[in-house]
CSV table of C-alpha atoms in Angstrom, one decimal:
chain,number,residue,atom,x,y,z
A,28,UNK,CA,0.0,0.0,0.0
A,29,UNK,CA,1.3,3.5,-0.8
A,30,UNK,CA,2.4,5.6,2.1
A,31,UNK,CA,-0.3,8.1,3.2
A,32,UNK,CA,0.4,11.7,2.3
A,33,UNK,CA,-0.7,13.0,5.7
A,34,UNK,CA,0.8,11.8,9.0
A,35,UNK,CA,-0.9,13.1,12.2
A,36,UNK,CA,1.2,12.8,15.4
A,37,UNK,CA,0.1,12.9,19.0
A,38,UNK,CA,-2.4,11.5,21.5
A,39,UNK,CA,-5.4,9.3,21.1
A,40,UNK,CA,-7.6,8.6,24.1
A,41,UNK,CA,-11.1,7.8,25.3
A,42,UNK,CA,-13.5,10.6,25.9
A,43,UNK,CA,-16.3,9.9,28.3
A,44,UNK,CA,-19.2,12.2,27.3
A,45,UNK,CA,-22.3,12.7,29.6
A,46,UNK,CA,-25.4,11.3,28.0
A,47,UNK,CA,-27.2,14.5,28.8
A,48,UNK,CA,-26.1,18.1,28.1
A,49,UNK,CA,-25.9,20.8,30.7
A,50,UNK,CA,-24.9,18.8,33.8
A,51,UNK,CA,-21.7,18.7,35.7
A,52,UNK,CA,-19.5,15.6,35.9
A,53,UNK,CA,-20.8,14.9,39.4
A,54,UNK,CA,-24.4,15.2,38.4
A,55,UNK,CA,-24.1,13.1,35.2
A,56,UNK,CA,-25.8,9.7,35.6
A,57,UNK,CA,-24.2,8.0,32.6
A,58,UNK,CA,-21.4,8.5,30.0
A,59,UNK,CA,-21.0,7.6,26.4
A,60,UNK,CA,-17.6,6.2,25.5
A,61,UNK,CA,-16.1,8.0,22.5
A,62,UNK,CA,-12.7,7.8,20.8
A,63,UNK,CA,-10.9,11.1,21.0
A,64,UNK,CA,-7.6,13.0,20.9
A,65,UNK,CA,-7.2,15.8,18.4
A,66,UNK,CA,-4.5,14.3,16.1
A,67,UNK,CA,-6.4,11.0,15.8
A,68,UNK,CA,-9.6,12.9,15.1
A,69,UNK,CA,-7.8,14.8,12.3
A,70,UNK,CA,-6.5,11.5,10.8
A,71,UNK,CA,-10.1,10.1,10.7
A,72,UNK,CA,-11.5,13.4,9.3
A,73,UNK,CA,-9.2,13.0,6.3
A,74,UNK,CA,-10.1,9.4,5.5
A,75,UNK,CA,-13.8,10.2,6.0
A,76,UNK,CA,-13.5,12.6,3.1
A,77,UNK,CA,-11.8,10.0,1.0
A,78,UNK,CA,-8.2,11.1,1.7
A,79,UNK,CA,-5.3,8.9,3.0
A,80,UNK,CA,-3.7,9.5,6.5
A,81,UNK,CA,-1.7,7.8,9.1
A,82,UNK,CA,-1.8,8.3,12.9
A,83,UNK,CA,1.4,8.1,14.9
A,84,UNK,CA,1.3,7.8,18.7
A,85,UNK,CA,1.1,5.4,21.6
A,86,UNK,CA,-1.7,3.7,23.4
A,87,UNK,CA,-1.8,1.3,26.4
A,88,UNK,CA,-1.7,-2.4,25.7
A,89,UNK,CA,-5.2,-2.6,27.3
A,90,UNK,CA,-8.8,-3.0,26.2
A,91,UNK,CA,-9.2,0.7,25.4
A,92,UNK,CA,-5.9,0.9,23.5
A,93,UNK,CA,-6.9,-2.0,21.3
A,94,UNK,CA,-10.3,-0.5,20.8
A,95,UNK,CA,-8.8,2.8,19.6
A,96,UNK,CA,-6.5,1.1,17.1
A,97,UNK,CA,-9.4,-0.9,15.8
A,98,UNK,CA,-11.4,2.3,15.3
A,99,UNK,CA,-8.5,3.8,13.4
A,100,UNK,CA,-8.4,0.8,11.1
A,101,UNK,CA,-12.2,0.8,10.6
A,102,UNK,CA,-11.8,4.4,9.5
A,103,UNK,CA,-9.2,3.5,7.0
A,104,UNK,CA,-6.3,5.2,8.9
A,105,UNK,CA,-2.8,3.7,8.6
A,106,UNK,CA,-1.6,2.5,12.0
A,107,UNK,CA,2.0,1.6,11.2
A,108,UNK,CA,3.1,4.4,13.5
A,109,UNK,CA,1.1,3.3,16.5
A,110,UNK,CA,2.9,1.6,19.5
A,111,UNK,CA,1.4,-0.2,22.5
A,112,UNK,CA,2.8,0.4,26.0
A,113,UNK,CA,2.9,-2.6,28.3
A,114,UNK,CA,3.0,-0.6,31.5
A,115,UNK,CA,0.9,2.5,31.1
A,116,UNK,CA,-2.8,2.8,30.5
A,117,UNK,CA,-4.6,4.5,27.6
A,118,UNK,CA,-5.5,8.1,28.6
A,119,UNK,CA,-9.0,8.9,29.6
A,120,UNK,CA,-10.8,12.2,29.5
A,121,UNK,CA,-14.2,13.1,31.1
A,122,UNK,CA,-15.9,15.8,29.1
A,123,UNK,CA,-18.8,17.9,30.4
A,124,UNK,CA,-21.1,19.4,27.8
A,125,UNK,CA,-22.6,22.7,28.9
A,126,UNK,CA,-26.0,23.8,27.6
A,127,UNK,CA,-24.4,25.6,24.6
A,128,UNK,CA,-22.4,22.6,23.5
A,129,UNK,CA,-19.1,24.0,24.9
A,130,UNK,CA,-16.9,21.7,26.9
A,131,UNK,CA,-15.0,21.3,30.1
A,132,UNK,CA,-12.3,18.5,30.5
A,133,UNK,CA,-11.0,16.3,33.3
A,134,UNK,CA,-8.1,14.1,32.4
A,135,UNK,CA,-6.7,10.8,33.7
A,136,UNK,CA,-3.1,10.6,32.6
A,137,UNK,CA,-0.6,9.8,35.3
A,138,UNK,CA,1.3,9.0,33.1
A,139,UNK,CA,-0.7,7.6,30.3
A,140,UNK,CA,0.7,5.6,27.4
A,141,UNK,CA,0.7,8.6,24.9
A,142,UNK,CA,3.1,10.5,27.2
A,143,UNK,CA,5.6,7.7,27.1
A,144,UNK,CA,6.3,7.5,23.3
A,145,UNK,CA,10.1,7.4,22.8
A,146,UNK,CA,12.2,8.8,20.0
A,147,UNK,CA,13.4,5.2,19.3
A,148,UNK,CA,9.8,4.1,18.7
A,149,UNK,CA,9.1,6.6,15.8
A,150,UNK,CA,8.4,5.2,12.4
A,151,UNK,CA,10.5,7.8,10.6
A,152,UNK,CA,9.9,6.1,7.2
A,153,UNK,CA,6.2,6.9,7.5
A,154,UNK,CA,7.1,10.6,8.2
A,155,UNK,CA,9.7,10.9,5.4
A,156,UNK,CA,7.3,9.6,2.8
A,157,UNK,CA,4.5,12.1,3.7
A,158,UNK,CA,3.6,15.4,2.2
A,159,UNK,CA,2.2,16.9,5.4
A,160,UNK,CA,3.2,16.3,9.0
A,161,UNK,CA,0.5,17.5,11.5
A,162,UNK,CA,0.8,17.8,15.3
A,163,UNK,CA,-0.6,19.5,18.4
A,164,UNK,CA,1.0,20.7,21.6
A,165,UNK,CA,-0.2,18.1,24.2
A,166,UNK,CA,2.7,15.9,23.1
A,167,UNK,CA,5.1,18.7,24.2
A,168,UNK,CA,4.1,18.6,27.9
A,169,UNK,CA,6.2,15.8,29.3
A,170,UNK,CA,9.3,13.7,28.4
A,171,UNK,CA,9.9,11.3,26.7
A,172,UNK,CA,7.1,12.3,24.4
A,173,UNK,CA,8.4,15.8,24.0
A,174,UNK,CA,11.7,14.6,22.6
A,175,UNK,CA,10.0,12.2,20.3
A,176,UNK,CA,7.8,15.0,19.0
A,177,UNK,CA,10.8,17.3,18.3
A,178,UNK,CA,12.7,14.4,16.6
A,179,UNK,CA,9.6,13.7,14.4
A,180,UNK,CA,9.3,17.4,13.4
A,181,UNK,CA,13.0,17.6,12.7
A,182,UNK,CA,12.8,14.5,10.4
A,183,UNK,CA,9.8,16.0,8.6
A,184,UNK,CA,11.5,19.4,8.2
A,185,UNK,CA,14.7,17.8,6.8
A,186,UNK,CA,12.7,15.8,4.3
A,187,UNK,CA,11.0,19.0,3.0
A,188,UNK,CA,7.6,18.1,4.3
A,189,UNK,CA,4.9,20.7,5.2
A,190,UNK,CA,4.6,21.1,9.0
A,191,UNK,CA,1.0,21.8,10.2
A,192,UNK,CA,0.4,22.9,13.8
A,193,UNK,CA,-2.8,23.1,15.7
A,194,UNK,CA,-1.8,23.9,19.3
A,195,UNK,CA,-5.2,22.6,20.7
A,196,UNK,CA,-4.8,24.3,24.1
A,197,UNK,CA,-5.9,22.1,27.0
A,198,UNK,CA,-5.0,24.1,30.1
A,199,UNK,CA,-5.8,21.3,32.7
A,200,UNK,CA,-2.9,19.3,31.2
A,201,UNK,CA,-0.2,21.9,31.7
A,202,UNK,CA,1.4,22.8,35.0
A,203,UNK,CA,0.3,26.5,34.6
A,204,UNK,CA,-1.0,28.9,32.0
A,205,UNK,CA,2.5,30.3,31.7
A,206,UNK,CA,4.0,26.9,31.0
A,207,UNK,CA,1.3,26.3,28.4
A,208,UNK,CA,2.1,29.6,26.6
A,209,UNK,CA,5.8,28.9,26.7
A,210,UNK,CA,5.5,25.3,25.6
A,211,UNK,CA,3.1,26.1,22.8
A,212,UNK,CA,5.3,28.9,21.5
A,213,UNK,CA,8.5,26.9,21.8
A,214,UNK,CA,7.9,25.3,18.4
A,215,UNK,CA,5.9,28.1,16.9
A,216,UNK,CA,8.5,29.3,14.3
A,217,UNK,CA,9.0,25.7,12.9
A,218,UNK,CA,5.5,25.4,11.4
A,219,UNK,CA,4.5,26.2,7.8
A,220,UNK,CA,0.8,26.2,8.6
A,221,UNK,CA,-0.8,27.2,12.0
A,222,UNK,CA,-4.4,26.9,12.9
A,223,UNK,CA,-5.7,28.6,16.1
A,224,UNK,CA,-9.2,29.3,17.4
A,225,UNK,CA,-10.2,32.8,18.5
A,226,UNK,CA,-10.0,31.7,22.1
A,227,UNK,CA,-6.5,30.4,21.6
A,228,UNK,CA,-5.5,33.7,20.0
A,229,UNK,CA,-6.8,35.4,23.2
A,230,UNK,CA,-4.9,33.0,25.4
A,231,UNK,CA,-1.6,33.2,23.6
A,232,UNK,CA,-1.6,37.0,23.1
A,233,UNK,CA,-3.7,38.0,26.2
A,234,UNK,CA,-5.4,40.5,23.9
A,235,UNK,CA,-8.5,40.9,21.8
A,236,UNK,CA,-8.6,38.1,19.2
A,237,UNK,CA,-11.0,40.0,16.9
A,238,UNK,CA,-8.3,42.6,16.2
A,239,UNK,CA,-6.1,42.0,13.1
A,240,UNK,CA,-3.0,43.6,14.7
A,241,UNK,CA,-3.4,41.1,17.6
A,242,UNK,CA,-3.6,38.1,15.3
A,243,UNK,CA,-0.6,39.4,13.3
A,244,UNK,CA,1.6,39.2,16.3
A,245,UNK,CA,1.3,35.4,15.9
A,246,UNK,CA,2.9,35.5,12.4
A,247,UNK,CA,6.4,34.4,11.9
A,248,UNK,CA,8.6,34.8,8.8
A,249,UNK,CA,8.7,31.1,7.8
A,250,UNK,CA,4.9,30.8,8.0
A,251,UNK,CA,2.9,30.0,4.8
A,252,UNK,CA,-0.6,30.3,6.3
A,253,UNK,CA,-2.1,31.3,9.5
A,254,UNK,CA,-5.8,30.3,10.1
A,255,UNK,CA,-8.0,31.6,12.8
A,256,UNK,CA,-11.3,29.8,13.4
A,257,UNK,CA,-14.2,31.9,14.8
A,258,UNK,CA,-16.8,29.2,15.5
A,259,UNK,CA,-19.9,29.5,13.5
A,260,UNK,CA,-18.8,32.9,12.1
A,261,UNK,CA,-16.3,31.0,9.9
A,262,UNK,CA,-12.5,31.6,9.7
A,263,UNK,CA,-9.9,34.2,8.9
A,264,UNK,CA,-6.8,33.5,6.8
A,265,UNK,CA,-3.4,35.2,6.5
A,266,UNK,CA,-0.6,34.5,4.1
A,267,UNK,CA,2.4,36.7,2.9
A,268,UNK,CA,0.4,37.9,-0.1
A,269,UNK,CA,-3.3,37.9,0.9
A,270,UNK,CA,-5.7,37.8,3.8
A,271,UNK,CA,-9.5,37.5,4.2
A,272,UNK,CA,-12.3,35.7,5.8
A,273,UNK,CA,-14.6,32.8,4.8
A,274,UNK,CA,-18.1,32.7,6.3
A,275,UNK,CA,-19.2,29.8,8.4
A,276,UNK,CA,-22.5,27.9,8.8
A,277,UNK,CA,-25.1,28.1,11.5
A,278,UNK,CA,-26.2,24.6,12.4
A,279,UNK,CA,-28.0,23.0,15.4
A,280,UNK,CA,-25.0,22.5,17.7
A,281,UNK,CA,-25.0,19.6,20.1
A,282,UNK,CA,-21.4,19.1,20.9
A,283,UNK,CA,-18.4,21.2,19.7
A,284,UNK,CA,-15.9,18.3,20.4
A,285,UNK,CA,-13.9,17.7,17.3
A,286,UNK,CA,-15.2,20.6,15.2
A,287,UNK,CA,-11.7,22.1,15.0
A,288,UNK,CA,-10.3,18.7,14.0
A,289,UNK,CA,-12.9,18.2,11.3
A,290,UNK,CA,-11.9,21.7,10.0
A,291,UNK,CA,-8.2,20.9,10.0
A,292,UNK,CA,-8.6,17.4,8.6
A,293,UNK,CA,-10.6,18.8,5.7
A,294,UNK,CA,-8.0,21.5,5.0
A,295,UNK,CA,-5.2,19.0,5.0
A,296,UNK,CA,-7.2,16.8,2.7
A,297,UNK,CA,-7.5,19.7,0.2
A,298,UNK,CA,-3.8,20.7,0.7
A,299,UNK,CA,-2.5,17.1,0.0
A,300,UNK,CA,-4.6,17.0,-3.1
A,301,UNK,CA,-3.4,20.4,-4.4
A,302,UNK,CA,-0.5,22.2,-2.6
A,303,UNK,CA,-1.0,25.3,-4.8
A,304,UNK,CA,-4.0,26.3,-2.6
A,305,UNK,CA,-1.3,28.1,-0.4
A,306,UNK,CA,-0.5,30.5,-3.2
A,307,UNK,CA,-3.9,30.8,-5.0
A,308,UNK,CA,-6.5,32.8,-3.0
A,309,UNK,CA,-9.6,31.6,-4.8
A,310,UNK,CA,-8.5,27.9,-4.3
A,311,UNK,CA,-7.7,28.6,-0.7
A,312,UNK,CA,-11.2,30.1,-0.1
A,313,UNK,CA,-12.8,27.1,-1.7
A,314,UNK,CA,-10.8,24.7,0.6
A,315,UNK,CA,-11.8,26.8,3.6
A,316,UNK,CA,-15.4,26.8,2.7
A,317,UNK,CA,-15.3,23.0,2.7
A,318,UNK,CA,-13.4,23.1,6.0
A,319,UNK,CA,-16.1,25.4,7.6
A,320,UNK,CA,-18.8,23.0,6.4
A,321,UNK,CA,-17.0,20.0,7.9
A,322,UNK,CA,-16.4,21.8,11.2
A,323,UNK,CA,-20.1,22.8,11.4
A,324,UNK,CA,-21.4,19.3,10.6
A,325,UNK,CA,-19.1,17.8,13.3
A,326,UNK,CA,-21.0,19.8,16.0
A,327,UNK,CA,-24.4,18.3,15.1
A,328,UNK,CA,-23.7,15.0,16.8
A,329,UNK,CA,-22.0,13.8,20.1
A,330,UNK,CA,-18.4,12.7,20.1
A,331,UNK,CA,-15.7,13.6,17.6
A,332,UNK,CA,-15.0,10.7,15.3
A,333,UNK,CA,-18.7,9.5,14.9
A,334,UNK,CA,-19.7,13.1,13.9
A,335,UNK,CA,-17.1,13.6,11.2
A,336,UNK,CA,-18.7,14.2,7.8
A,337,UNK,CA,-18.2,12.5,4.4
A,338,UNK,CA,-17.4,14.6,1.3
A,339,UNK,CA,-21.0,14.3,0.1
A,340,UNK,CA,-22.4,15.6,3.4
A,341,UNK,CA,-20.0,18.5,3.4
A,342,UNK,CA,-20.8,19.5,-0.2
A,343,UNK,CA,-24.5,19.2,0.6
A,344,UNK,CA,-24.1,21.9,3.3
A,345,UNK,CA,-21.9,24.0,1.0
A,346,UNK,CA,-24.4,23.9,-1.9
A,347,UNK,CA,-27.3,24.9,0.5
A,348,UNK,CA,-25.9,28.4,0.7
């Protein structure tokens, strides 16, 4: 089988989502078990659209870990870069859904298998054959995973592969807000493409994310594209030559988990198909319109991976406009 053009690196875990919205974790009477972890969601978003992807990371050699790898395979994601840890458990996350579909997280990782991925366990071949290497920031929090993450990025950079970064801020996992800001920014200037949400812009800059001059402070010279997602309002894009915004879609939101991952997966799917979208504004807007549709559809159902749309579903929403 040909090596997948997109490799997504990082954590995969089990999200426990309350079976009713608007209740705290303590009040919730039952939970739905859903596969999660942003990089794994991105890998599945790509294959759901008909693209090819691989996931690279570590899970526990336990029931949950095996279940997650099975889910990746069922979704057509290449798992050649996945390792099992004999000692540590697969990470768990309890997610509360507030009335508006927004979330709060409580994590069980002390340490979990994903944190224990070692540099020696990396499938560098998989990375070097890719077109795009995508990652988040959670894998930067602790060793040995941090070193593995940096080594994987270095291998991708040296092979001339596009580096795609979605920091995916999860503050409960970092020792402090300051540590999160520093950790996330420590690899900022390596990326070719960065996607942040408006909330993340606010967190990283500590200023108003609606202001263009604030967003521009996140630009670095080697960057090809900076994307800011603004929820149902859509997204803003910035390149060296052009900038603008693409309107989003108002849908009946049930759970925002995985919306950003559906957006990113869709964008990387379009990018792998046609890298010229980074230089051609009309093509870029077309790709971002599809990404906005995918992000919107992902909020209409509980859980991240189950809610990811197919290409037909996404085009249906795009053509409704």
